[in-house]
PDB file of C-alpha atoms in Angstrom:
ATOM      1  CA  UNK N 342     174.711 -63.268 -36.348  1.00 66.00           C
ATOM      2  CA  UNK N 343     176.413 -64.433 -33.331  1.00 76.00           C
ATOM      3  CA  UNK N 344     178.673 -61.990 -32.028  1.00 83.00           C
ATOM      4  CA  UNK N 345     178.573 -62.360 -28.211  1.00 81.00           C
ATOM      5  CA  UNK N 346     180.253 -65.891 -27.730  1.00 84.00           C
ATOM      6  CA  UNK N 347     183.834 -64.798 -27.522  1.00 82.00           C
ATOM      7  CA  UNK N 348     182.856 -61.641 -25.582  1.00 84.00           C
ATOM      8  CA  UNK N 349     181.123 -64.151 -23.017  1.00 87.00           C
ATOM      9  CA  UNK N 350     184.205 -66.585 -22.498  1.00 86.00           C
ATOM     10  CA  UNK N 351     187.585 -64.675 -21.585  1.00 78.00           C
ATOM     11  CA  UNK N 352     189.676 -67.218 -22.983  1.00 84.00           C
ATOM     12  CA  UNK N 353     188.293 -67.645 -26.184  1.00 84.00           C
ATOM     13  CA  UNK N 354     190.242 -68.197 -29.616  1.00 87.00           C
ATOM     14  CA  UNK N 355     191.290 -64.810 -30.709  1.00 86.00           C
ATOM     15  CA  UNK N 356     189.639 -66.661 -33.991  1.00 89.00           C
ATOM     16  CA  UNK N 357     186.502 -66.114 -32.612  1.00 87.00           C
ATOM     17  CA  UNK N 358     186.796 -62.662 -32.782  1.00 86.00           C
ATOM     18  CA  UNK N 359     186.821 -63.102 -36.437  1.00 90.00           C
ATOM     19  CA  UNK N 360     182.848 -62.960 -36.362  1.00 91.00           C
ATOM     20  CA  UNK N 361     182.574 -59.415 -36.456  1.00 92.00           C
ATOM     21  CA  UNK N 362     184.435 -59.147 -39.371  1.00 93.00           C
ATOM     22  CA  UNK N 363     182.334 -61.777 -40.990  1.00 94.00           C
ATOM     23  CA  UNK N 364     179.444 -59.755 -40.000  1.00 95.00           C
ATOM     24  CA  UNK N 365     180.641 -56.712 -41.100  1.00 95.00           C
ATOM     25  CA  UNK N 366     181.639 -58.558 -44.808  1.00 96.00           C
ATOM     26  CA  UNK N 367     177.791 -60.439 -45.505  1.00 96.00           C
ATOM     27  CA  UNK N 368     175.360 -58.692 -43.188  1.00 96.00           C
ATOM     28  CA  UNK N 369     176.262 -54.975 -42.787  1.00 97.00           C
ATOM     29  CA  UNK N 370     173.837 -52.395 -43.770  1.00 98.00           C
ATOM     30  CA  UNK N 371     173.203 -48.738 -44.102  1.00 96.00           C
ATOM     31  CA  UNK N 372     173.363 -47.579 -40.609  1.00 96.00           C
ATOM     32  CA  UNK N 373     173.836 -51.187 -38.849  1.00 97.00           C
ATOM     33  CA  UNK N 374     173.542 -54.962 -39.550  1.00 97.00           C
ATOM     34  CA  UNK N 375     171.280 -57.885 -41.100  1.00 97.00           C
ATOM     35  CA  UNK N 376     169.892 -60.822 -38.964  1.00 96.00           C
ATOM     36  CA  UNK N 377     170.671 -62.571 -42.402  1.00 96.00           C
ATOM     37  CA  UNK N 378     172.391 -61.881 -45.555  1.00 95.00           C
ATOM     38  CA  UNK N 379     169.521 -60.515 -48.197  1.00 97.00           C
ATOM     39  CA  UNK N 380     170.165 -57.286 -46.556  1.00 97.00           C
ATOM     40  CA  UNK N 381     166.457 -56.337 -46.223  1.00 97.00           C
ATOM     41  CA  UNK N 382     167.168 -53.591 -43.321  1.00 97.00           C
ATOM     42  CA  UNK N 383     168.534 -53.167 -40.040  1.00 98.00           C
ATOM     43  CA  UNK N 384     168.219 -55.347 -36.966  1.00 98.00           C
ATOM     44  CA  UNK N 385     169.029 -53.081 -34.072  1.00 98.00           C
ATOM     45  CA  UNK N 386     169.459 -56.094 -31.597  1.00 97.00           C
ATOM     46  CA  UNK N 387     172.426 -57.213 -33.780  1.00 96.00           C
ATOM     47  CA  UNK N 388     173.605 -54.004 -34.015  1.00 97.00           C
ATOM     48  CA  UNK N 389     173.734 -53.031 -31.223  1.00 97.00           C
ATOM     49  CA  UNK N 390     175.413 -56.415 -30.352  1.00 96.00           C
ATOM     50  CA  UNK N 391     178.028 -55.233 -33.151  1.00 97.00           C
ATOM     51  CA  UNK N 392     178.496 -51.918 -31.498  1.00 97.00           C
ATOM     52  CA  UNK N 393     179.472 -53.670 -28.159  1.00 96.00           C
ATOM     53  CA  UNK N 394     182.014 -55.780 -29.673  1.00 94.00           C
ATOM     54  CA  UNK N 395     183.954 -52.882 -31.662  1.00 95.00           C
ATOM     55  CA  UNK N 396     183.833 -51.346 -27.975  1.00 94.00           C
ATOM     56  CA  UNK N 397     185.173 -54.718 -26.841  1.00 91.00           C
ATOM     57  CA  UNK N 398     187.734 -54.705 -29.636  1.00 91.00           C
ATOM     58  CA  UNK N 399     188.638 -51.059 -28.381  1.00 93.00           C
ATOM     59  CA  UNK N 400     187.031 -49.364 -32.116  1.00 95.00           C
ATOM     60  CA  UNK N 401     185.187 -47.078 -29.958  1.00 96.00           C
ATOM     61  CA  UNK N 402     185.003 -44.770 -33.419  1.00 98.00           C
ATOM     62  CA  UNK N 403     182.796 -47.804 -34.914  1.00 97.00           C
ATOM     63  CA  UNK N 404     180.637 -48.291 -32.043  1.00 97.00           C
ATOM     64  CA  UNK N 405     179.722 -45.142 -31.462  1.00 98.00           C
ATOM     65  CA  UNK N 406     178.935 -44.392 -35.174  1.00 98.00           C
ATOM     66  CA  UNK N 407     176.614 -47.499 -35.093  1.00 98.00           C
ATOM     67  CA  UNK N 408     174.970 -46.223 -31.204  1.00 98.00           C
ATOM     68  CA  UNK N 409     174.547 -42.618 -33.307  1.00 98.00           C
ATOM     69  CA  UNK N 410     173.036 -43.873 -36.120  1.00 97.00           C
ATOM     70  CA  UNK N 411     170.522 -46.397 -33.824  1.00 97.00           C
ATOM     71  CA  UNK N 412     169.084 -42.851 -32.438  1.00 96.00           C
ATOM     72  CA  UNK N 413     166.502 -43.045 -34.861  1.00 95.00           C
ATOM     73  CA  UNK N 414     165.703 -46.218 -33.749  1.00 96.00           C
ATOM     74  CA  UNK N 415     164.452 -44.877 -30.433  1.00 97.00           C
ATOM     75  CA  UNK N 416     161.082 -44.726 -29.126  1.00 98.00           C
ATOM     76  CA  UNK N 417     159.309 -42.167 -27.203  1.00 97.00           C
ATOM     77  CA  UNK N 418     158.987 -44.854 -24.349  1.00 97.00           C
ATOM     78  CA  UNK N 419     162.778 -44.589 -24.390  1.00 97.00           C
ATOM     79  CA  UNK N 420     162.977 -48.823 -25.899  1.00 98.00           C
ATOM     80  CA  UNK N 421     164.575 -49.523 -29.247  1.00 98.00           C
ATOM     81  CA  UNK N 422     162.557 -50.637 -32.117  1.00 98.00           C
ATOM     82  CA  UNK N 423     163.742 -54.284 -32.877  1.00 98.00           C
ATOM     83  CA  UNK N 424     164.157 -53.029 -36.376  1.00 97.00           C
ATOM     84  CA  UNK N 425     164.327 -50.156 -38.520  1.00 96.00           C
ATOM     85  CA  UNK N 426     161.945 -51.399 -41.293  1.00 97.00           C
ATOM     86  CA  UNK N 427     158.272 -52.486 -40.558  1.00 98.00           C
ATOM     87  CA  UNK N 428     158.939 -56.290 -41.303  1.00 98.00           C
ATOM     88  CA  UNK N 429     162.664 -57.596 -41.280  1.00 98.00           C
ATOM     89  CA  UNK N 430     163.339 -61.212 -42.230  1.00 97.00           C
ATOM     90  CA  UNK N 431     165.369 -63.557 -40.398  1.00 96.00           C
ATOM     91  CA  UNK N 432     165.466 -67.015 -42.683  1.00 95.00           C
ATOM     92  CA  UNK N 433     163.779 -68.824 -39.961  1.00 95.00           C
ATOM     93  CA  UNK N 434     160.799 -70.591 -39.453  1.00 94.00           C
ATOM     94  CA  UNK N 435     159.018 -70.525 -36.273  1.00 92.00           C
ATOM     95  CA  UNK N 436     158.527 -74.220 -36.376  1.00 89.00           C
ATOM     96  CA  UNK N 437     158.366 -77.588 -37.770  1.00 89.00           C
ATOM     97  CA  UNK N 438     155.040 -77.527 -39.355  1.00 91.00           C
ATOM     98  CA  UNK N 439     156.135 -73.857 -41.134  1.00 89.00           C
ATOM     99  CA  UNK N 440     156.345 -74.428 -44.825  1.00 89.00           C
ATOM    100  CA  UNK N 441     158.353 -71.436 -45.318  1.00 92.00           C
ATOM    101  CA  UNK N 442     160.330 -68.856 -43.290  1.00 94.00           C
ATOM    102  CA  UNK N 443     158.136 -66.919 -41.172  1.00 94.00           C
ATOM    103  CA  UNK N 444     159.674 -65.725 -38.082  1.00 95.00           C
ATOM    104  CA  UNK N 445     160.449 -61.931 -38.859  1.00 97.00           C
ATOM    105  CA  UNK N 446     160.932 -59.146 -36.306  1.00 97.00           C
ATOM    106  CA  UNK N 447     158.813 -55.887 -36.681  1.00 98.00           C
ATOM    107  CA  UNK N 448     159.372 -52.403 -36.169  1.00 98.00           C
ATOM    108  CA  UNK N 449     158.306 -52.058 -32.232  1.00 98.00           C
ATOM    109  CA  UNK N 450     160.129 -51.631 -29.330  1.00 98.00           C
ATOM    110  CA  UNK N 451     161.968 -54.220 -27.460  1.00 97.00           C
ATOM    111  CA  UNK N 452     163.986 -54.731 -24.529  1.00 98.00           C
ATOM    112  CA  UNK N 453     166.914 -56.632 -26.208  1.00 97.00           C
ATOM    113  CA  UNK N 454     168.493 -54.468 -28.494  1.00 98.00           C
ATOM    114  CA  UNK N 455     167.719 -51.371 -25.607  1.00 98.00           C
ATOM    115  CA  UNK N 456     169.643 -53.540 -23.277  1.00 98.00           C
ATOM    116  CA  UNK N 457     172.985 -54.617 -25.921  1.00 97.00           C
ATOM    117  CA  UNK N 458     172.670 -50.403 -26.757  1.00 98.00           C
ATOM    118  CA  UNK N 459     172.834 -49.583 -22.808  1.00 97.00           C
ATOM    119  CA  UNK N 460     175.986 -52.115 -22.588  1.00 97.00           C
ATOM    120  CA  UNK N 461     177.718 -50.909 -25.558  1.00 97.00           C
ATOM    121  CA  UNK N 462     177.421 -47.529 -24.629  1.00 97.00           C
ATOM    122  CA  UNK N 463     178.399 -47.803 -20.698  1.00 96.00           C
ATOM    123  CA  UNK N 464     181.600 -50.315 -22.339  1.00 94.00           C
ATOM    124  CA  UNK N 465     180.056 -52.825 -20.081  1.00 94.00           C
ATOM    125  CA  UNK N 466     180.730 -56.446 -20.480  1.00 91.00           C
ATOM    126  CA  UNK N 467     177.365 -58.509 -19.155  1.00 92.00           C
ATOM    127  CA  UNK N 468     178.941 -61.477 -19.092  1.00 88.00           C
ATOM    128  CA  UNK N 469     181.861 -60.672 -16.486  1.00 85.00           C
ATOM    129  CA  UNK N 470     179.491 -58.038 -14.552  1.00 86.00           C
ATOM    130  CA  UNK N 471     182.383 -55.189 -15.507  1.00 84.00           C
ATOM    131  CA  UNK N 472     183.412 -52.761 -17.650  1.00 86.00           C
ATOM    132  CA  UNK N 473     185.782 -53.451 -20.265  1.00 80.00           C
ATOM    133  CA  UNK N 474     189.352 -53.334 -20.399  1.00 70.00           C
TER     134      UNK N 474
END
């Protein structure tokens, strides 16, 4: 899922925008979003990064239900779990010699999806160093 492009580049195509919507159509789950499309639970980096562009996209009602329901996700250090199951998928393979798909993320905290939650909640735009308009 690649939903920070167009918020990165203030001219992009408005057709860019369309990614969320694709998102929303093969990788949504209960509570947030897929890295992939078999659905197998919620990566809170990604949805997070969801929740920032419904803020971008002035949907403030969406991205705040998905920063409520990533709550859970929170860790008594105050970091986000990268996922909300122990062992999410991704499709990828860490590298050439992999035989099979075997990069996954697991259910421990992590800076990045902390970070896209802290953005999408402020309404702050990382790439342009503002808030939104």
């Amino acid at each position: 899922m690649q939903l920070w492009p167009w918020m990165a580049i203030a001219d992009a195509p408005a057709e860019w925008r369309r990614a969320l919507a694709f998102a929303q159509q093969h990788l949504a789950v209960p509570g947030g979003f897929d890295f992939n499309d078999d659905r197998d639970g919620v990566w809170v980096e990604g949805t997070a990064q969801a929740a920032l562009g419904y803020r971008f996209l002035h949907d403030d009602a969406r991205a705040d239900q998905l920063l409520e329901a990533m709550a859970a996700d929170r860790t008594p250090s105050g970091l986000l779990n990268a996922t909300r199951v122990d062992r999410l998928t991704t499709g990828l393979s860490i590298g050439p010699d992999s035989p099979q798909p075997d990069f996954f993320y697991f259910r421990r905290p992590h800076l990045a999806p902390t970070a896209w939650a802290c953005f999408a909640a402020l309404g702050w735009n990382p790439f342009a160093g503002r808030h939104m308009d």
